[in-house]
CSV table of C-alpha atoms and ligand atoms in Angstrom, one decimal:
chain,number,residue,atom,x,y,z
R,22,UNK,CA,330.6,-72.8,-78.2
R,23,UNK,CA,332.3,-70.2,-79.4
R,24,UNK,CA,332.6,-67.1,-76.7
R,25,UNK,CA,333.3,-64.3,-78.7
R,26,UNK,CA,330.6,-64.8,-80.6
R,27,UNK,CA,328.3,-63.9,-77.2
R,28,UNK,CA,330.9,-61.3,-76.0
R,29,UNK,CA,330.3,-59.6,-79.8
R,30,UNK,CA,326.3,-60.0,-79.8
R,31,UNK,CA,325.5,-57.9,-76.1
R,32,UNK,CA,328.2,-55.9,-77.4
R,33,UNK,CA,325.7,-54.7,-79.9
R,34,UNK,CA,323.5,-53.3,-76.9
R,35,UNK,CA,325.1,-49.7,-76.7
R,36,UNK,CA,325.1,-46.3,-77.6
R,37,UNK,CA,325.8,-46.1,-81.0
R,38,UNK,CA,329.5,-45.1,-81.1
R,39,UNK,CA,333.3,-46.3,-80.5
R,40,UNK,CA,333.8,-49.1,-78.0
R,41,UNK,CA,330.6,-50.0,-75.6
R,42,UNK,CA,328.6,-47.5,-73.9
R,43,UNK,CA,325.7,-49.4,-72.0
R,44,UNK,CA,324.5,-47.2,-69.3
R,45,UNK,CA,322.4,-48.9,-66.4
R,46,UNK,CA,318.2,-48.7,-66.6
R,47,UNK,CA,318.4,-47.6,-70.4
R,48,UNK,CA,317.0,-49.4,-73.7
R,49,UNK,CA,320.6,-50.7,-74.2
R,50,UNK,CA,320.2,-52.3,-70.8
R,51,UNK,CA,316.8,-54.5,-71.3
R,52,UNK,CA,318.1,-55.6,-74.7
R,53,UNK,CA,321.3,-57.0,-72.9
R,54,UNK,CA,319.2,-58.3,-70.6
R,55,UNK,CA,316.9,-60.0,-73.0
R,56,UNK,CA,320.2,-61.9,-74.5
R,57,UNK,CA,321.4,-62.8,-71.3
R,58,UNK,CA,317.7,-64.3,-70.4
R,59,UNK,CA,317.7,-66.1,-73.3
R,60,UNK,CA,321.0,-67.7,-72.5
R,61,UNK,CA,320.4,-68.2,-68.9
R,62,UNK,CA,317.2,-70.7,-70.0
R,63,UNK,CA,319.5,-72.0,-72.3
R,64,UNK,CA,322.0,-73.1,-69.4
R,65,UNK,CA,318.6,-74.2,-67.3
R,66,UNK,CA,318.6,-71.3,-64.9
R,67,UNK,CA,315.7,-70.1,-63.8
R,68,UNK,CA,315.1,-66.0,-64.1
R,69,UNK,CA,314.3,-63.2,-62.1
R,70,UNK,CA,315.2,-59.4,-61.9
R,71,UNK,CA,315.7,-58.0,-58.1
R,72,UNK,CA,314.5,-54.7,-56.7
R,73,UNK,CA,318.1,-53.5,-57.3
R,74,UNK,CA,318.2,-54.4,-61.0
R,75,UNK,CA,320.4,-57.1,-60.7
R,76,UNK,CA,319.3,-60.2,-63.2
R,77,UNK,CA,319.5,-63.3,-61.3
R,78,UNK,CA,319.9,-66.6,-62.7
R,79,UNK,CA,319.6,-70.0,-60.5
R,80,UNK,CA,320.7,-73.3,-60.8
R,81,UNK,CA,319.0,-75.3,-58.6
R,82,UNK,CA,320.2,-78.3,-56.4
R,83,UNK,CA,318.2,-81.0,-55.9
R,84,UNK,CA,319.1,-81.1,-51.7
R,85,UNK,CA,316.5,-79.2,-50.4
R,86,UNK,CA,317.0,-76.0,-48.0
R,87,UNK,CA,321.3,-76.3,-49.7
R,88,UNK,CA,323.0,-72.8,-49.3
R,89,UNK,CA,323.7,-71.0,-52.1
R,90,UNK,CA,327.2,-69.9,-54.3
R,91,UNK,CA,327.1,-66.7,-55.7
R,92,UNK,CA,328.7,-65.7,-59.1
R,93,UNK,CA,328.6,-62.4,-61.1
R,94,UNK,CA,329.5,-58.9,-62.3
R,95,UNK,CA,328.2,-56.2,-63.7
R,96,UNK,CA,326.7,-55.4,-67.0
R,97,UNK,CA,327.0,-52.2,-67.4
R,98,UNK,CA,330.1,-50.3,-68.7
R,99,UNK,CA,331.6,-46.7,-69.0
R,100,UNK,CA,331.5,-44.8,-71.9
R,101,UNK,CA,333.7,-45.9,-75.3
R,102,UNK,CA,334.6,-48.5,-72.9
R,103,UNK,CA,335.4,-52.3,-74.1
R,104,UNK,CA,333.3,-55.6,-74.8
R,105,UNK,CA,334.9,-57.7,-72.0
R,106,UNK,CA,334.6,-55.7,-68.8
R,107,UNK,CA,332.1,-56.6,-66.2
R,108,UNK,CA,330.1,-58.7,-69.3
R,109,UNK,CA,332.0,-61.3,-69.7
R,110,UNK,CA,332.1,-62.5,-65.7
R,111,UNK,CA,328.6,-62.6,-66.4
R,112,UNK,CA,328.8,-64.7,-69.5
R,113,UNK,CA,331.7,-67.5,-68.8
R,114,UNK,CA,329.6,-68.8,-65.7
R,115,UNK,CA,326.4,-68.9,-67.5
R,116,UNK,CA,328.6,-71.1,-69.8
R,117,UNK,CA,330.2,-73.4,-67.0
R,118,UNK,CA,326.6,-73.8,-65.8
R,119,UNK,CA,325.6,-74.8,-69.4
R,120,UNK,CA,327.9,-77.6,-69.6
R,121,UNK,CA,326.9,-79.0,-66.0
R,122,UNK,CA,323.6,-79.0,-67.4
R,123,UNK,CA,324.5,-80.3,-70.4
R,124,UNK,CA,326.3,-83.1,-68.7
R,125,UNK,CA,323.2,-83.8,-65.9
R,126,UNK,CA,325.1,-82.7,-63.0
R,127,UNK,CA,323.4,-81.5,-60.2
R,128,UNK,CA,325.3,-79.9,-57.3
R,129,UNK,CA,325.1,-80.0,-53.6
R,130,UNK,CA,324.4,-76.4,-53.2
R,131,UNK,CA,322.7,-73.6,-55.5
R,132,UNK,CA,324.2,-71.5,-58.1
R,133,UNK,CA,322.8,-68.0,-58.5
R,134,UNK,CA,324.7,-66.1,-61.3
R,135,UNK,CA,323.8,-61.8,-61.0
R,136,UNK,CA,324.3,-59.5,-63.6
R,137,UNK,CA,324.2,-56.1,-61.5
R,138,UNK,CA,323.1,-53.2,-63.4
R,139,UNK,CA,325.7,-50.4,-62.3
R,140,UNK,CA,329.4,-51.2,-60.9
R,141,UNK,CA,331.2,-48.5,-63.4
R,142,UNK,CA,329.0,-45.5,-61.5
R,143,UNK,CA,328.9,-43.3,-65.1
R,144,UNK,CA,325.1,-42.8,-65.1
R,145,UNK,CA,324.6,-41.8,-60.9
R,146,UNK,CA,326.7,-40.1,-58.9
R,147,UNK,CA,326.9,-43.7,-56.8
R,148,UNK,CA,327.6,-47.3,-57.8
R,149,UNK,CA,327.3,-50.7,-56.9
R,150,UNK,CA,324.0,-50.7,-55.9
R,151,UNK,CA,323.4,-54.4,-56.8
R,152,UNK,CA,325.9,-55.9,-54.3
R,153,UNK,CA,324.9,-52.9,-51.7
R,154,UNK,CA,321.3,-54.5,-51.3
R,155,UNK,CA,322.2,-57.7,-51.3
R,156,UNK,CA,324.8,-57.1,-48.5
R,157,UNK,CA,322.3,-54.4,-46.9
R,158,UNK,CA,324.6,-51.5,-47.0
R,159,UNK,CA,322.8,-49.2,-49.7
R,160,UNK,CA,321.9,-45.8,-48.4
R,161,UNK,CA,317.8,-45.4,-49.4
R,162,UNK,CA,318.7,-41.6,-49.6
R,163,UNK,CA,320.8,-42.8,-52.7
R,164,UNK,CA,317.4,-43.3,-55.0
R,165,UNK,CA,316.8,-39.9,-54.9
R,166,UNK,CA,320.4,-39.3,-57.0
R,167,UNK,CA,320.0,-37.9,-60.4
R,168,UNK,CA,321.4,-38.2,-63.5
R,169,UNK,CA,322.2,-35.5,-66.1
R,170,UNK,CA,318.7,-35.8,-67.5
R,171,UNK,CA,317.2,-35.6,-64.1
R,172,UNK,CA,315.8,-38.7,-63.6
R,173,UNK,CA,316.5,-39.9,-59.9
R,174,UNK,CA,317.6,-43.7,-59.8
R,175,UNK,CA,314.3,-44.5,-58.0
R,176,UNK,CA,312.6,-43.2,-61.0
R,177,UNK,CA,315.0,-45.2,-63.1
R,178,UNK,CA,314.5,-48.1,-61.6
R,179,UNK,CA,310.6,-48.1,-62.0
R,180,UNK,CA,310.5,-47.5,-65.6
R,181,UNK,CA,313.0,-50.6,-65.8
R,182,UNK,CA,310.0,-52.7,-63.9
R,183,UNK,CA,311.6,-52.6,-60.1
R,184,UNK,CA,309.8,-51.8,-57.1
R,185,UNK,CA,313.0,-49.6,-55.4
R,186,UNK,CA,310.7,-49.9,-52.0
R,187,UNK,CA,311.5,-53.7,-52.0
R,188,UNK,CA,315.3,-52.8,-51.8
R,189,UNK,CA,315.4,-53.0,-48.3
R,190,UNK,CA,314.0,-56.9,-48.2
R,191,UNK,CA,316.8,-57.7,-50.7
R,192,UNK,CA,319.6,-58.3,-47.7
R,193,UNK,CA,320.3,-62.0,-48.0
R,194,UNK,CA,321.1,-63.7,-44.6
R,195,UNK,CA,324.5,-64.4,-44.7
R,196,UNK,CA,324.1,-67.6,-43.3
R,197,UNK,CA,322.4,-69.3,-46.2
R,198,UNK,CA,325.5,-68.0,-48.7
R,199,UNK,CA,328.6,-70.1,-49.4
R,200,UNK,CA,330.1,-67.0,-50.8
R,201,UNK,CA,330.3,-64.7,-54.4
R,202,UNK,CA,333.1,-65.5,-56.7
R,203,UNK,CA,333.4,-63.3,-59.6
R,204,UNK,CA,335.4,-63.7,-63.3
R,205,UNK,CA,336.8,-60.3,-64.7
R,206,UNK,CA,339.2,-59.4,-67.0
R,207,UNK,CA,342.4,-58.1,-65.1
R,208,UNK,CA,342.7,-55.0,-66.8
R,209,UNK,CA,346.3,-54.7,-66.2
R,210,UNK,CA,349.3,-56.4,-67.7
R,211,UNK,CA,350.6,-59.2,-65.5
R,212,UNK,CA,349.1,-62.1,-66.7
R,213,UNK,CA,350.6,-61.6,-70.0
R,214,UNK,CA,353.6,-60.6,-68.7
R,215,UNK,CA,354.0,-64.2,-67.4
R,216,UNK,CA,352.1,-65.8,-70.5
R,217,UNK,CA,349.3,-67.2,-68.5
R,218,UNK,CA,345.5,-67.1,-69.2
R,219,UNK,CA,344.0,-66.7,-65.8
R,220,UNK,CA,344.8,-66.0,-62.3
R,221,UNK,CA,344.1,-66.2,-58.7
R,222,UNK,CA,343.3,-63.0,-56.9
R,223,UNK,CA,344.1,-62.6,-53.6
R,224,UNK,CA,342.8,-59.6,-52.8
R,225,UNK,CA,341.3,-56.0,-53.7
R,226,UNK,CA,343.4,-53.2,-53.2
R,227,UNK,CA,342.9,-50.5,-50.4
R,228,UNK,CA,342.8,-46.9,-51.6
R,229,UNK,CA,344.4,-43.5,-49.9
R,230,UNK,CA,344.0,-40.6,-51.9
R,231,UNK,CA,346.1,-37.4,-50.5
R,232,UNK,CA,345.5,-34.0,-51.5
R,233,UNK,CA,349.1,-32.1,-51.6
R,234,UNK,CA,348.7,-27.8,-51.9
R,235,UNK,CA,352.4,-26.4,-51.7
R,236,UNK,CA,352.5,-22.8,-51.6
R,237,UNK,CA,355.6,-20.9,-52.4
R,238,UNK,CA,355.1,-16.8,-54.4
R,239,UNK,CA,355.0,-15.9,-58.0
R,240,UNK,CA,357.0,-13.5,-59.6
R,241,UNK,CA,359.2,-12.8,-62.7
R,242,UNK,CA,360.9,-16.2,-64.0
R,243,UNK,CA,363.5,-13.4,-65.9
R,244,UNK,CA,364.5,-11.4,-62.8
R,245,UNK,CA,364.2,-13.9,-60.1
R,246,UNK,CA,367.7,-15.9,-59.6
R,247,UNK,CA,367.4,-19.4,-58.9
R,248,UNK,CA,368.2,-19.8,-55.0
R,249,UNK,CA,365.6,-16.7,-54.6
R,250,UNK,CA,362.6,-18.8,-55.7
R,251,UNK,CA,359.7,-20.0,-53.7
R,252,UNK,CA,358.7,-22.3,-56.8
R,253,UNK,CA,356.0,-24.9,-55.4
R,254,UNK,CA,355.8,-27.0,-58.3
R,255,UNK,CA,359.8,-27.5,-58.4
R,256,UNK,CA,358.7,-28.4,-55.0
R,257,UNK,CA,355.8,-30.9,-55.6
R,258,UNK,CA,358.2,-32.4,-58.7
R,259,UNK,CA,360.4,-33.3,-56.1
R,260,UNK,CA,357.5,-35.1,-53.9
R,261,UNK,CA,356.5,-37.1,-57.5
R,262,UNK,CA,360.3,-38.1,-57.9
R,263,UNK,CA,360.0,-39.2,-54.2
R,264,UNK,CA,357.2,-40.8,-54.1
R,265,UNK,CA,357.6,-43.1,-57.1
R,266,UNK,CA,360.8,-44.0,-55.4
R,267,UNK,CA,359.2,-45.5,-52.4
R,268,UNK,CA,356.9,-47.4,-54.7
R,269,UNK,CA,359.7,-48.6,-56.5
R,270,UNK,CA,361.0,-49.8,-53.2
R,271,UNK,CA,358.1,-52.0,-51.9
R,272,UNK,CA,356.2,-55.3,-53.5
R,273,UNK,CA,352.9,-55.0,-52.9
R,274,UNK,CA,352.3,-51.1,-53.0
R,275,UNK,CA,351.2,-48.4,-56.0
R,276,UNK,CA,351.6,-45.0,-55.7
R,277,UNK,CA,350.5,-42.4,-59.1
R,278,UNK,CA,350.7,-38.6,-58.7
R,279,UNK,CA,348.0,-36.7,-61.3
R,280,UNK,CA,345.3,-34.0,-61.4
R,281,UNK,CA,348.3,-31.2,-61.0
R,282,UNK,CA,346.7,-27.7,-60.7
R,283,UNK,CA,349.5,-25.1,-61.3
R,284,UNK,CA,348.9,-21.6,-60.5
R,285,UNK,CA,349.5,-18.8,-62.2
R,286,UNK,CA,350.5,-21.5,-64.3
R,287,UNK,CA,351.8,-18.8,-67.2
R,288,UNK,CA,355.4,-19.4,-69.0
R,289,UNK,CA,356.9,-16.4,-67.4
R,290,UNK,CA,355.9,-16.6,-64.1
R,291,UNK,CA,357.4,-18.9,-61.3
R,292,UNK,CA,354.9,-21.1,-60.4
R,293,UNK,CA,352.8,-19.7,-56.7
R,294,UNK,CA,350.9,-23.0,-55.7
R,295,UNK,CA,350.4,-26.2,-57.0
R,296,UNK,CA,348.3,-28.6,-55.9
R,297,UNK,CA,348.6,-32.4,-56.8
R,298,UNK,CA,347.0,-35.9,-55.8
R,299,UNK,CA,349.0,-38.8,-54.3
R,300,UNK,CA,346.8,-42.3,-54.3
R,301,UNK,CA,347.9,-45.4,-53.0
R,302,UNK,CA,347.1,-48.7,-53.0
R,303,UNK,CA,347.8,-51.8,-51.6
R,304,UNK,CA,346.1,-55.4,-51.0
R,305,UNK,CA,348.5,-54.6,-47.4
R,306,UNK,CA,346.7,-51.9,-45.3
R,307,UNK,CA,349.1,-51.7,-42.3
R,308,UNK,CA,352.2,-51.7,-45.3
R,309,UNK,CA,349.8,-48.9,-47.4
R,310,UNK,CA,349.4,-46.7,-43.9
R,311,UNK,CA,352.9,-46.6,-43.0
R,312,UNK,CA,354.0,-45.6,-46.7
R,313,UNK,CA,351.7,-42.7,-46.3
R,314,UNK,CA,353.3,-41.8,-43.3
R,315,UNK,CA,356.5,-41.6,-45.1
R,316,UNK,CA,355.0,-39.8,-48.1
R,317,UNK,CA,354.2,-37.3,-45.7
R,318,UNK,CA,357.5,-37.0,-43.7
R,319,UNK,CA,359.1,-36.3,-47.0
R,320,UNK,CA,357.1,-34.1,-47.9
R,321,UNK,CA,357.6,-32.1,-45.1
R,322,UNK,CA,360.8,-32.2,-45.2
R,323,UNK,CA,361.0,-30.9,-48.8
R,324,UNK,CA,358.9,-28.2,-48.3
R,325,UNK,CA,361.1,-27.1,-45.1
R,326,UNK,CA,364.3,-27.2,-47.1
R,327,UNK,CA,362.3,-25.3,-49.7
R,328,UNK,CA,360.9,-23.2,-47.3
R,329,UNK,CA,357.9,-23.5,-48.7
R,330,UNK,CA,354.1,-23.5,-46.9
R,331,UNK,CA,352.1,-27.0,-47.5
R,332,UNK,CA,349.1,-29.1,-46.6
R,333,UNK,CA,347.7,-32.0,-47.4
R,334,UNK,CA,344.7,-34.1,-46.5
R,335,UNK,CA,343.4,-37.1,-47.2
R,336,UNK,CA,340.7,-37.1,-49.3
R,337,UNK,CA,339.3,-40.5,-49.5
R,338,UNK,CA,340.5,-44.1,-47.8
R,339,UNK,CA,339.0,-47.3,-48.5
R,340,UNK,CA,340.1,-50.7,-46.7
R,341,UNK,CA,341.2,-53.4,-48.4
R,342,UNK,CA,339.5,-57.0,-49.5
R,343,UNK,CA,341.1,-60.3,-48.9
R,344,UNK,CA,339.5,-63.1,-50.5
R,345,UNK,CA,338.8,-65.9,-48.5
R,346,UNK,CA,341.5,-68.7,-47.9
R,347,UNK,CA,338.6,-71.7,-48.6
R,348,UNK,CA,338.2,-70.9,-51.7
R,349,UNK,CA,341.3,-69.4,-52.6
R,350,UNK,CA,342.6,-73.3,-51.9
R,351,UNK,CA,339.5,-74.9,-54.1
R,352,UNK,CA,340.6,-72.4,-57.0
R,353,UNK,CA,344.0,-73.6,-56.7
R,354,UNK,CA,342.8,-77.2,-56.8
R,355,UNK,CA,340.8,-76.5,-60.3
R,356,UNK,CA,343.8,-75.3,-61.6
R,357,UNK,CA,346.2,-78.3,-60.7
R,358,UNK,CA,343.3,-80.5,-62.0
R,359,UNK,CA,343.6,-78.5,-65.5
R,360,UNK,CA,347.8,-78.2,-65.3
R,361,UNK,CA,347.7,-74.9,-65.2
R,362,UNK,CA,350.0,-72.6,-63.0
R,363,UNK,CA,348.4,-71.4,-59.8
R,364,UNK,CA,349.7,-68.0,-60.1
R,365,UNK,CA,348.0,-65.4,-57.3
R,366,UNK,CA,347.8,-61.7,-58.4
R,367,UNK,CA,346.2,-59.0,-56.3
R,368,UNK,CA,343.6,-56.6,-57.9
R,369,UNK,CA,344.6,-52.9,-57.9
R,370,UNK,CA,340.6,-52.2,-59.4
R,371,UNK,CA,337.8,-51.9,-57.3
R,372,UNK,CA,335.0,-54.7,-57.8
R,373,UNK,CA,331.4,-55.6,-57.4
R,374,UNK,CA,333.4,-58.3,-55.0
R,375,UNK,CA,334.4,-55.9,-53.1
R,376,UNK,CA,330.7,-54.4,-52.1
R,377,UNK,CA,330.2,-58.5,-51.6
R,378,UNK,CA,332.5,-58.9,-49.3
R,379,UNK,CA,330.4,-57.2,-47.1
R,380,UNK,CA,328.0,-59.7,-46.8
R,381,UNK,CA,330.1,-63.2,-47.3
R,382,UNK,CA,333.1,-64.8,-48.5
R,383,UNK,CA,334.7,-63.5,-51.8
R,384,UNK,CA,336.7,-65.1,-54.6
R,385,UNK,CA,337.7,-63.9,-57.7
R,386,UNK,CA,339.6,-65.0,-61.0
R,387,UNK,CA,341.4,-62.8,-63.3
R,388,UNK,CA,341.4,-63.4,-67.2
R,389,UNK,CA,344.2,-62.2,-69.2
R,390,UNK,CA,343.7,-58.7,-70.8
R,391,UNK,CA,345.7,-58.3,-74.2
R,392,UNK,CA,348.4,-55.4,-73.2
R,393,UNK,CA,346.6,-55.2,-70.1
R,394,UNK,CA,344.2,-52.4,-71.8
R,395,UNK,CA,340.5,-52.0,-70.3
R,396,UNK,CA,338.0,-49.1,-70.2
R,397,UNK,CA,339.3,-48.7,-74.0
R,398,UNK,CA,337.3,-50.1,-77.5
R,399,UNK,CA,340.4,-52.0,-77.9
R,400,UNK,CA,339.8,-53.8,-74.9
R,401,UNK,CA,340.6,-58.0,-75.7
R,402,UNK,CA,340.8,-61.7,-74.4
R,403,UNK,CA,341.0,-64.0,-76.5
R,404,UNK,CA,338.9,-67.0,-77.1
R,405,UNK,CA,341.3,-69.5,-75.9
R,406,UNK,CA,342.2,-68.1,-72.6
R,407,UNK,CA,338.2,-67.5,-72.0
R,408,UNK,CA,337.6,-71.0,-72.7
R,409,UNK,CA,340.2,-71.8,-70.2
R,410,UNK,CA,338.4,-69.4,-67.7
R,411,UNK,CA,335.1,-71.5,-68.0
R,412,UNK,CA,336.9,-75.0,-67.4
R,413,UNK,CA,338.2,-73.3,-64.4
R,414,UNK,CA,334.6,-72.3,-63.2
R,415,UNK,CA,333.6,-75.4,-64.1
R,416,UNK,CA,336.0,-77.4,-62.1
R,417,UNK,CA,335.6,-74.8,-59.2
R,418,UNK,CA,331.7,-75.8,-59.2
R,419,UNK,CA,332.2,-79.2,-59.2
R,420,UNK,CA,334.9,-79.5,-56.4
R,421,UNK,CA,333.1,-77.1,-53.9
R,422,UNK,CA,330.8,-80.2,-53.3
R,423,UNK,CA,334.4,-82.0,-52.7
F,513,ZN,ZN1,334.4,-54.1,-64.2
């Protein structure tokens, strides 16, 4: 079984340019599809496609009326993006499942493995419509969103052989789910930083996003003596000096400052207003909450010593995801069966997990990404540490009935 070789075949099903473009509903989309069919009957799943677009695969106990495990992620990707992202948490349990079928174990409950059609959100002005149905928080309004072509997603969705009014009888009662578990490359550089293959996650990070406008005056950067400026980007400098400081500070907490807007923004002229972004994120909402309450302090306080006008706002805030304890502990357990280090991370990325946690229990594992690069062509994992990733999953089936 070699992986790579599957990761490099749906690769194939793209746009053709650099890296993989496979947008959701399009031609690139059935043929993936039609691969990951294919291999689904291989591993003795049996096939269907949801209202939502979301491929489902099931393994099915023998114990009649058993609740089902979820796995999956998404199959789609952004554009020039890489072969591993979303893809290959769809492929590595279609694997595991291949073995257990290979071997003639049955398990206590059902598997059902999804491949959503849309997480990345490059297509629609929305995402994460796969895990919103199931979970029964999609907005129906939604299918009326159009791409650049102007095809609304409702349209999309018929050509690809869905019935979008069926949506709405896609909620699964939560009481029949044991919970989703998901397998996605980390996209960031930890594991490798500490030489490991795979990791525990323990969470998804919340997001704040803060819009900063500091207002100071232009005029003549020849004639106008330093302590006479009103500069507000000197001024919002200062707040990106500050606010990587208090990151620097505290585990568990990640603050970036982009999409600067400078104004008149000319050589010769001392910059008038300048208007910034702060994000945050943390797995820690009370810790990420009180960090943007000191964000802003400082920020006041800058702009008074600076004399300077400001506002900011928050833009967007999103809670964060703990995965569950349960099978955080049965995660552990497959890897002390395989001697391999239990190391928890946290997930800065939002996932199709998190839209799940909606609706049940999550879990995820992490699998290294070579110099923690993703949503790039040069996007890798290598065969060994995926092959690890599928004992895991593996392990993790078989000790859930434990
Ligand atoms: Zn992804």
């Amino acid at each position: 079984m070699n992986i790579q070789n599957y990761i490099n075949t749906i690769a194939k099903c793209s746009r053709p340019a650099e890296g993989v473009t496979r947008l959701p509903f399009t031609n690139d989309h059935v043929a993936a599809n039609k691969l990951l069919k294919k291999w689904m009957t291989d591993a003795g799943l049996k096939i269907s496609l949801d209202a939502a677009g979301t491929l489902i695969g099931r393994y099915i106990s023998p114990i009649k009326n058993s609740k089902t495990l979820l796995i999956g992620s998404h199959q789609d990707s952004g554009y020039n993006s890489g072969r591993y992202d979303g893809i290959m948490g769809i492929i590595l349990p279609i694997l595991a499942l291949k073995e257990l079928n290979k071997k003639k174990i049955s398990l206590p409950f059902n598997v059902e493995i999804l491949a959503f059609a849309d997480e990345e959100g490059v297509r629609f002005p929305t995402a994460l419509m796969g895990p919103r149905s199931l979970a029964g928080t999609f907005n129906l309004k939604d299918l009326k969103l159009k791409d650049k072509n102007n095809i609304t997603i409702e349209q999309a969705l018929k050509n690809f052989g869905c019935n979008p009014k069926n949506i709405k009888s896609l909620k699964r009662n939560k009481k029949k789910l044991l919970g989703f578990f998901e397998i996605h490359i980390e996209q960031g550089p930890v594991l490798e930083s500490k030489k490991l293959a795979v990791g525990i996650v323990n969470g998804i990070s919340g997001i704040s996003r803060l819009k900063l406008e500091i207002e100071g005056y232009a005029s003549h950067a020849g004639t106008t003596p330093m302590h006479l400026r009103k500069d507000s980007l000197a001024a919002t400098a200062e707040v990106i000096n500050t606010v990587e400081k208090i990151a620097n500070k505290n585990n568990n907490f990640l603050a970036t400052m982009a999409s600067i807007e400078n104004k008149p923004n000319s050589v010769n002229a001392i910059p008038a207003k300048s208007i910034s972004f702060i994000e945050c994120r943390s797995v820690d909402d009370l810790k990420r909450k009180r960090l943007e309450k000191e964000i802003i302090k400082k920020v006041k306080s800058i702009c008074k010593k600076r004399k300077l006008k400001f506002n900011i706002n928050k833009t967007y805030d999103q809670s964060a995801v703990s995965c569950d304890k349960k099978m955080i502990n049965k995660l552990k357990k497959s890897f002390n069966n395989l001697k391999l280090n239990p190391f928890v991370l946290m997930s800065g990325a939002t996932h199709d997990a998190s839209a799940m946690s909606d609706l049940c229990p999550i879990s995820m594992l992490f699998v290294r990404s070579q110099k923690g690069l993703s949503h790039n062509p040069k996007e890798f994992t290598s065969e060994n540490d995926m092959q690890i990733a599928v004992k895991v999953i593996e392990k993790f089936l078989i000790n859930y009935k434990q």
